[in-house]
mmCIF file of the C-alpha atoms, coordinates in Angstrom:
data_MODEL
# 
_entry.id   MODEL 
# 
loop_
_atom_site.group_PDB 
_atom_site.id 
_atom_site.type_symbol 
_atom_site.label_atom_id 
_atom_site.label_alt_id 
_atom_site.label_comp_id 
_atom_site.label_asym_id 
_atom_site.label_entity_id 
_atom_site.label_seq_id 
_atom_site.pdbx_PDB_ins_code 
_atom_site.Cartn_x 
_atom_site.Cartn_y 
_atom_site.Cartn_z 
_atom_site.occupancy 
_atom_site.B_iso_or_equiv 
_atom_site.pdbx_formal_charge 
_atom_site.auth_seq_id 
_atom_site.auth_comp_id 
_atom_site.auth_asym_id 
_atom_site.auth_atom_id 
_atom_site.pdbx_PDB_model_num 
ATOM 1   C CA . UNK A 1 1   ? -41.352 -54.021 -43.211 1.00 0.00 ? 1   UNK A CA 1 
ATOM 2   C CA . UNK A 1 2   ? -39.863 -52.317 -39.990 1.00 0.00 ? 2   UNK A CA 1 
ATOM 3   C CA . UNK A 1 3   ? -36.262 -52.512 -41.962 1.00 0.00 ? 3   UNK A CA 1 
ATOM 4   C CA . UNK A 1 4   ? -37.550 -50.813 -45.030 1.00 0.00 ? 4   UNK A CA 1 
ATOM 5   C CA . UNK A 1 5   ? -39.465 -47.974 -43.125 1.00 0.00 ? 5   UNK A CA 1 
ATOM 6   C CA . UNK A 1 6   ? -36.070 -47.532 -40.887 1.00 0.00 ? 6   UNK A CA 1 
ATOM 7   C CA . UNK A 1 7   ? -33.942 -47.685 -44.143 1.00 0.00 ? 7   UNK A CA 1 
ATOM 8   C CA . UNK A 1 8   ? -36.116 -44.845 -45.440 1.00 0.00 ? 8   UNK A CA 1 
ATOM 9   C CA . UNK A 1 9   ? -36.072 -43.139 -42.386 1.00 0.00 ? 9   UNK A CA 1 
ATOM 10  C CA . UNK A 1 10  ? -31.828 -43.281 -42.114 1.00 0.00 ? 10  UNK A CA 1 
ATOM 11  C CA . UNK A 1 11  ? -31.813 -42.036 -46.026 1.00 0.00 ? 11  UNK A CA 1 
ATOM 12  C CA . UNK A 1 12  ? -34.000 -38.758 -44.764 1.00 0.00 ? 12  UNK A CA 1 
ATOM 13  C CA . UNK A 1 13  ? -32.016 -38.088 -41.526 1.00 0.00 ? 13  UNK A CA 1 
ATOM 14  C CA . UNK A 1 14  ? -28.674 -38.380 -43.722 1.00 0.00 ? 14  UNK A CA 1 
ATOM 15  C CA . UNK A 1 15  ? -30.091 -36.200 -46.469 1.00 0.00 ? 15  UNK A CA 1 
ATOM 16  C CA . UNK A 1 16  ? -31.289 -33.748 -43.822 1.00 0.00 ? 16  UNK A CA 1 
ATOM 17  C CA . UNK A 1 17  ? -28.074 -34.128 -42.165 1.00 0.00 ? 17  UNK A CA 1 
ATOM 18  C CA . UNK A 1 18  ? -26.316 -32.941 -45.695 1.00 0.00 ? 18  UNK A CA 1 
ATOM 19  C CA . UNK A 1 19  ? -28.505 -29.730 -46.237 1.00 0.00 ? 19  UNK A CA 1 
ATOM 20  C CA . UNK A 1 20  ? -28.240 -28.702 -42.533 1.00 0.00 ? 20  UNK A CA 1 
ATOM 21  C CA . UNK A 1 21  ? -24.086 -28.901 -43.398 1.00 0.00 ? 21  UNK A CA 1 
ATOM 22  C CA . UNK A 1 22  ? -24.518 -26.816 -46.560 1.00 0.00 ? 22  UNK A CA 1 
ATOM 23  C CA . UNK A 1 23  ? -26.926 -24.576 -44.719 1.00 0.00 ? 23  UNK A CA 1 
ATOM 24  C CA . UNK A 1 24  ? -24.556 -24.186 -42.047 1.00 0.00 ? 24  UNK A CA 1 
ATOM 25  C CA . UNK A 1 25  ? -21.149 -23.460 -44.314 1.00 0.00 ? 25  UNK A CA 1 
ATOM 26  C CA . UNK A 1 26  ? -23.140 -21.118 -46.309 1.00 0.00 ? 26  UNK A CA 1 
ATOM 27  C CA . UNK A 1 27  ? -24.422 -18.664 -43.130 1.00 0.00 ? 27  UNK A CA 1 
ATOM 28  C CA . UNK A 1 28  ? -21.124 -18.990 -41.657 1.00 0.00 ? 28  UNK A CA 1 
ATOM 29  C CA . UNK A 1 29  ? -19.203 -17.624 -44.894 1.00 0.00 ? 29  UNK A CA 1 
ATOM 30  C CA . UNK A 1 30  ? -21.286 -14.889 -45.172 1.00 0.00 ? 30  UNK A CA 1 
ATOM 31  C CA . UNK A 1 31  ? -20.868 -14.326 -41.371 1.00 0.00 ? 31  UNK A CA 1 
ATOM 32  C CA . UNK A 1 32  ? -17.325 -14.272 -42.497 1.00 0.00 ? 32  UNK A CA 1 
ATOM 33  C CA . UNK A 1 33  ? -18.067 -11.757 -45.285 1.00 0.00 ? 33  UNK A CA 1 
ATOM 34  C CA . UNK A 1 34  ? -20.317 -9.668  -43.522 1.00 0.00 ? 34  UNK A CA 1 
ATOM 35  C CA . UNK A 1 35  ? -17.652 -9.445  -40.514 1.00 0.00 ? 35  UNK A CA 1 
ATOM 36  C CA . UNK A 1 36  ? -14.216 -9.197  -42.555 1.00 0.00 ? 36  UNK A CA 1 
ATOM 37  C CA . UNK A 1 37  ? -13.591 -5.494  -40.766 1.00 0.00 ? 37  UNK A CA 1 
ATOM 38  C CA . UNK A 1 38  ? -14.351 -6.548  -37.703 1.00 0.00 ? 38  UNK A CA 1 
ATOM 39  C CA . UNK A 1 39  ? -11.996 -9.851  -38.142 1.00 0.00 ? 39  UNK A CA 1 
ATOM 40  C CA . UNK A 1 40  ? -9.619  -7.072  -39.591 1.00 0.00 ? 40  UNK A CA 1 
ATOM 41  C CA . UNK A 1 41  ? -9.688  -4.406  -36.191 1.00 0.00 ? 41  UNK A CA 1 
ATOM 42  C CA . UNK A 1 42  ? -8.987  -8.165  -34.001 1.00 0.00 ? 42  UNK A CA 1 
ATOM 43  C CA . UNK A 1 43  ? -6.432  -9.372  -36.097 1.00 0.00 ? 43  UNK A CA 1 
ATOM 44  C CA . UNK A 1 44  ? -4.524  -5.571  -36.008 1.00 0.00 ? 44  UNK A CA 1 
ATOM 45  C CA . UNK A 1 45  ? -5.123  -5.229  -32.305 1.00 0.00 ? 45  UNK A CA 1 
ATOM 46  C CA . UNK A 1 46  ? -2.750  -8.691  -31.697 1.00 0.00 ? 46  UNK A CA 1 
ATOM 47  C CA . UNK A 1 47  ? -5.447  -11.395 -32.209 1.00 0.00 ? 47  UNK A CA 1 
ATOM 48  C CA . UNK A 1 48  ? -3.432  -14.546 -33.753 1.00 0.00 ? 48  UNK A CA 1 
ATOM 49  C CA . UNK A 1 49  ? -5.261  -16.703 -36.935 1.00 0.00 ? 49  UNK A CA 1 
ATOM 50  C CA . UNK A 1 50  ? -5.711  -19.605 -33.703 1.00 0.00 ? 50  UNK A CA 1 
ATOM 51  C CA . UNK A 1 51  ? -7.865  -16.303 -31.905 1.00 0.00 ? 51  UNK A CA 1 
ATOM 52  C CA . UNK A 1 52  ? -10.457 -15.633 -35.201 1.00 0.00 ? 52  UNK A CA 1 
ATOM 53  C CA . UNK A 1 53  ? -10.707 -19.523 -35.920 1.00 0.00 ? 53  UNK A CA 1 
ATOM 54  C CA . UNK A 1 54  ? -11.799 -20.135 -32.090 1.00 0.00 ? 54  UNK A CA 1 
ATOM 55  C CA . UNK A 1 55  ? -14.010 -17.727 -32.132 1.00 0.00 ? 55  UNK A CA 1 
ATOM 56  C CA . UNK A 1 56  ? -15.816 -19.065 -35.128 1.00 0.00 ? 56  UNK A CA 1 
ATOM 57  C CA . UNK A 1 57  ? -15.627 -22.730 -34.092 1.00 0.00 ? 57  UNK A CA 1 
ATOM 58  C CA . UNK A 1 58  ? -16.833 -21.237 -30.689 1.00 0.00 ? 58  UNK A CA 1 
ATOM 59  C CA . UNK A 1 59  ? -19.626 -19.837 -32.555 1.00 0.00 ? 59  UNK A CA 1 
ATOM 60  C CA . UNK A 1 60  ? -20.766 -23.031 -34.253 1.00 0.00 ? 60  UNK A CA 1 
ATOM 61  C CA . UNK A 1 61  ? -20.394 -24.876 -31.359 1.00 0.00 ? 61  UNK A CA 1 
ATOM 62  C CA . UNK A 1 62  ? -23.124 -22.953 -29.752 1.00 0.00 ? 62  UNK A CA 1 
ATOM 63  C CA . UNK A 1 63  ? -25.238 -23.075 -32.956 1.00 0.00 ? 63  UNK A CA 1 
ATOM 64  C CA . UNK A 1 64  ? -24.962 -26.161 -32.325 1.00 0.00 ? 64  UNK A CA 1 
ATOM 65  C CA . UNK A 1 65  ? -25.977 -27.114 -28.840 1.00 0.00 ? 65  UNK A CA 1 
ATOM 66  C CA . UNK A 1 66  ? -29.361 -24.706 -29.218 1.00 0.00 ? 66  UNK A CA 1 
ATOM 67  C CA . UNK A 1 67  ? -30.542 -26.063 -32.319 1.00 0.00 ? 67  UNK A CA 1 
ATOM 68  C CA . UNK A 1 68  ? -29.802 -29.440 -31.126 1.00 0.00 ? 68  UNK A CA 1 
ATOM 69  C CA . UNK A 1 69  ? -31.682 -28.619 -27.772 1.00 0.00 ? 69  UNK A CA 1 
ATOM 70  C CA . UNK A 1 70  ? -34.447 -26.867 -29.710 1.00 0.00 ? 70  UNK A CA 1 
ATOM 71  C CA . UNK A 1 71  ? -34.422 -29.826 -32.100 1.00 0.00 ? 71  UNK A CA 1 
ATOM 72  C CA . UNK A 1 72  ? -34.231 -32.494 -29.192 1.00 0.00 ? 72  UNK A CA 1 
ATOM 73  C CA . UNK A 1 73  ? -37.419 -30.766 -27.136 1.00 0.00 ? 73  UNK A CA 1 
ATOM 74  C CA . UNK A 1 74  ? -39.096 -30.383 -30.482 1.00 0.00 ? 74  UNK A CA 1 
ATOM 75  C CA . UNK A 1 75  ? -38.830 -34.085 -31.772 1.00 0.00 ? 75  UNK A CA 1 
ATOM 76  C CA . UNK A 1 76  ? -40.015 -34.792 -28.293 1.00 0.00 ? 76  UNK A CA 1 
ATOM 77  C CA . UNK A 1 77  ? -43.071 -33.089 -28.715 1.00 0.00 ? 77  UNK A CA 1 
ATOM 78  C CA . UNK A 1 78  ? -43.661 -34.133 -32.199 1.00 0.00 ? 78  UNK A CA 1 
ATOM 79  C CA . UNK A 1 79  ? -43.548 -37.842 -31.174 1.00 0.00 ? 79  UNK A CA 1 
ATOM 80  C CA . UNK A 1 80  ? -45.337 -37.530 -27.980 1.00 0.00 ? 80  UNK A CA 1 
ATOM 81  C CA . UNK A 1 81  ? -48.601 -35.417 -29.993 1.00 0.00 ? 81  UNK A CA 1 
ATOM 82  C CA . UNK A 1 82  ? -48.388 -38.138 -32.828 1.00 0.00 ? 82  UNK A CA 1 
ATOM 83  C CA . UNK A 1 83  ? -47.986 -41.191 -30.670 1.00 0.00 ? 83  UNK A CA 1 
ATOM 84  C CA . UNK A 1 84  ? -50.783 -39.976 -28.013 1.00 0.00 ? 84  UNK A CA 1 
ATOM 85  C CA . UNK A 1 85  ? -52.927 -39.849 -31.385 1.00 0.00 ? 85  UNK A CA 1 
ATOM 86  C CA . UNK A 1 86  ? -51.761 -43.298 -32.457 1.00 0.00 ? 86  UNK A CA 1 
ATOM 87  C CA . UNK A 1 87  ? -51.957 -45.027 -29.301 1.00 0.00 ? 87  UNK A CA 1 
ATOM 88  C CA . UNK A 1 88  ? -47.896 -45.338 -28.935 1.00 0.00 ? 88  UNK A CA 1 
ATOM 89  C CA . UNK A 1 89  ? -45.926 -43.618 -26.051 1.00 0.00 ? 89  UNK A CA 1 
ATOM 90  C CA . UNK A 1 90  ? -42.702 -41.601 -27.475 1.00 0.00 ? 90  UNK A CA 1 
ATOM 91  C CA . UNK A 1 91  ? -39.671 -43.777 -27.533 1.00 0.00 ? 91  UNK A CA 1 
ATOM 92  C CA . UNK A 1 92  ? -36.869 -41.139 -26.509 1.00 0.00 ? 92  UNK A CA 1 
ATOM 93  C CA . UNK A 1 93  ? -34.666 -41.454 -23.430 1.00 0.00 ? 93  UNK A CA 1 
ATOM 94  C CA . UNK A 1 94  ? -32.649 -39.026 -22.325 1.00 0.00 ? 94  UNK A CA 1 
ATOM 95  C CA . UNK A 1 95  ? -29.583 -40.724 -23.901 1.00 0.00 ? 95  UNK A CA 1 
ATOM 96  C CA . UNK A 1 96  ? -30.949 -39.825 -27.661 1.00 0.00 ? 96  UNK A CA 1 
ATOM 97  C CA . UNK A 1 97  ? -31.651 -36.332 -26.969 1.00 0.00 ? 97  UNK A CA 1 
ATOM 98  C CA . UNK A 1 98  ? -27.615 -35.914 -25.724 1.00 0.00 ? 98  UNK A CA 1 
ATOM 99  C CA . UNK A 1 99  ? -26.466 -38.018 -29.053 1.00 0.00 ? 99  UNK A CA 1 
ATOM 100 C CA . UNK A 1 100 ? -28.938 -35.930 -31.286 1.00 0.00 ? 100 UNK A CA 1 
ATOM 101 C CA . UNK A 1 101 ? -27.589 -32.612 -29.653 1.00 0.00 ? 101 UNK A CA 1 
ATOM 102 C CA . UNK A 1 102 ? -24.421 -34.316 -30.001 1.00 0.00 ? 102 UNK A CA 1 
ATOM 103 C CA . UNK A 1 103 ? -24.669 -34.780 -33.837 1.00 0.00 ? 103 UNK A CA 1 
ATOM 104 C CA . UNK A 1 104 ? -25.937 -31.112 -34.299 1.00 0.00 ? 104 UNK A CA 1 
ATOM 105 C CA . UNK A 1 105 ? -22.537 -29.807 -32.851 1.00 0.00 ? 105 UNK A CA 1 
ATOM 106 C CA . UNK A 1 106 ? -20.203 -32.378 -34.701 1.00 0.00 ? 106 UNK A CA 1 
ATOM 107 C CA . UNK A 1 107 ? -22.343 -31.136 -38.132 1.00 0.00 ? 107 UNK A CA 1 
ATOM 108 C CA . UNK A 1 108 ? -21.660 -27.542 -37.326 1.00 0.00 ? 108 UNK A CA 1 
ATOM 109 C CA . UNK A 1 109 ? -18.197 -27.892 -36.121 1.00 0.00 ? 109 UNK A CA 1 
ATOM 110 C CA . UNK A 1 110 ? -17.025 -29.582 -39.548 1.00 0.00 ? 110 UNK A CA 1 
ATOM 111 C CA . UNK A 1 111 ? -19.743 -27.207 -41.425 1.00 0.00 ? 111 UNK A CA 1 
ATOM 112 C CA . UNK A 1 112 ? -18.169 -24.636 -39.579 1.00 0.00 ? 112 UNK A CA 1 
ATOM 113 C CA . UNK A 1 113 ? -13.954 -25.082 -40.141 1.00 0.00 ? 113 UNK A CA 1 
ATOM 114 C CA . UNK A 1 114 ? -13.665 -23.983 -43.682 1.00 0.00 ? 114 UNK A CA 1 
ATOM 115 C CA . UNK A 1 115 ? -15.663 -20.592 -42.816 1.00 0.00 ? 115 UNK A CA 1 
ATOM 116 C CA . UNK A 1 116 ? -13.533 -20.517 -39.755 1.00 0.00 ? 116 UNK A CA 1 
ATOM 117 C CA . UNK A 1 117 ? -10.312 -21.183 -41.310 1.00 0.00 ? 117 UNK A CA 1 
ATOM 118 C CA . UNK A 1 118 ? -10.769 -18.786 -44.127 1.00 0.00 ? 118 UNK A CA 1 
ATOM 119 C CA . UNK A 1 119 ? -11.760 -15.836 -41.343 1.00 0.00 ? 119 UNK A CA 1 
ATOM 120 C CA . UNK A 1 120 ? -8.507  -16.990 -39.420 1.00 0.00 ? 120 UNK A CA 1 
ATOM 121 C CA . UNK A 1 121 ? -6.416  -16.552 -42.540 1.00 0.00 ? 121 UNK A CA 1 
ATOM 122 C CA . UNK A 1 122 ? -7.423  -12.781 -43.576 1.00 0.00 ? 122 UNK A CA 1 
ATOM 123 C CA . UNK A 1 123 ? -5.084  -10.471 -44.041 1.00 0.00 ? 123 UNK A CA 1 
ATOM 124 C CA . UNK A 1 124 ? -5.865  -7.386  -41.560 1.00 0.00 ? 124 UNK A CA 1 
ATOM 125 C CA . UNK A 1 125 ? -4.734  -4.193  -44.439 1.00 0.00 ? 125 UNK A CA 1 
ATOM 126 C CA . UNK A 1 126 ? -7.089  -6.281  -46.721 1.00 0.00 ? 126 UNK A CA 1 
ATOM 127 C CA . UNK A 1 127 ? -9.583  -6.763  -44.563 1.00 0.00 ? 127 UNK A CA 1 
ATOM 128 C CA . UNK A 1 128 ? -9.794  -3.133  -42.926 1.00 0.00 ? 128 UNK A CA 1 
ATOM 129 C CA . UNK A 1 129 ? -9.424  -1.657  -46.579 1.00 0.00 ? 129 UNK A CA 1 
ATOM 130 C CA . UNK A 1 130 ? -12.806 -3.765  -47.537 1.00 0.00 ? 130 UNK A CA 1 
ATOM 131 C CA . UNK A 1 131 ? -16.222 -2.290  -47.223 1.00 0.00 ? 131 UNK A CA 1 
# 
């Protein structure tokens, strides 16, 4: 019985893991979209393609590590209302809430390098011409 409800259980944080990804490539490529100018003024001032992709892995990297915090302090809460209600302590140590943080900045780091890598390879006269 346990197995079954933490086989279900795996199967929703995996498909919750996938729409978070897809959720996460589509804001960042319309980041990208909404800030091709400004990607075009750094790349003509002298920033390199490695410049523009840091910056966006930068930026999901701290997407990251606050909705992982959020979602750490929030699970916490969750689990401690529902198991004061059932009679069961919450089950989290501290070690969970770094490897759940931890999973929320590897999914936005790989959600985020196609965004990134796309920003990092605009071409500046294209990109200052849009609007």
């Amino acid at each position: 019985m346990i197995g079954t409800i933490n086989a279900v259980l795996g199967g929703i944080a995996a498909i919750s893991l996938l729409v978070a990804g897809v959720t996460i490539v589509n804001t960042m490529t319309i980041s990208v979209m909404e800030r091709t100018r400004e990607i075009g003024v750094l790349k003509a001032i002298g920033a390199t393609n490695h410049d523009v992709l840091f910056l966006f892995i930068s930026e999901a990297v701290v997407t990251g590590l606050i909705g992982g915090g959020l979602g750490a302090v929030i699970g916490y809460g969750l689990s401690a209302a529902i198991g004061g209600y059932i009679g069961l302590p919450p089950q989290i140590t501290p070690d969970l809430a770094v490897t759940v943080t931890g999973f929320a900045v590897i999914t936005c780091v790989l959600s985020g390098v196609y965004p990134a890598w796309r920003a990092s390879n605009l071409n500046p006269v294209e990109a200052l011409r849009d609007e």
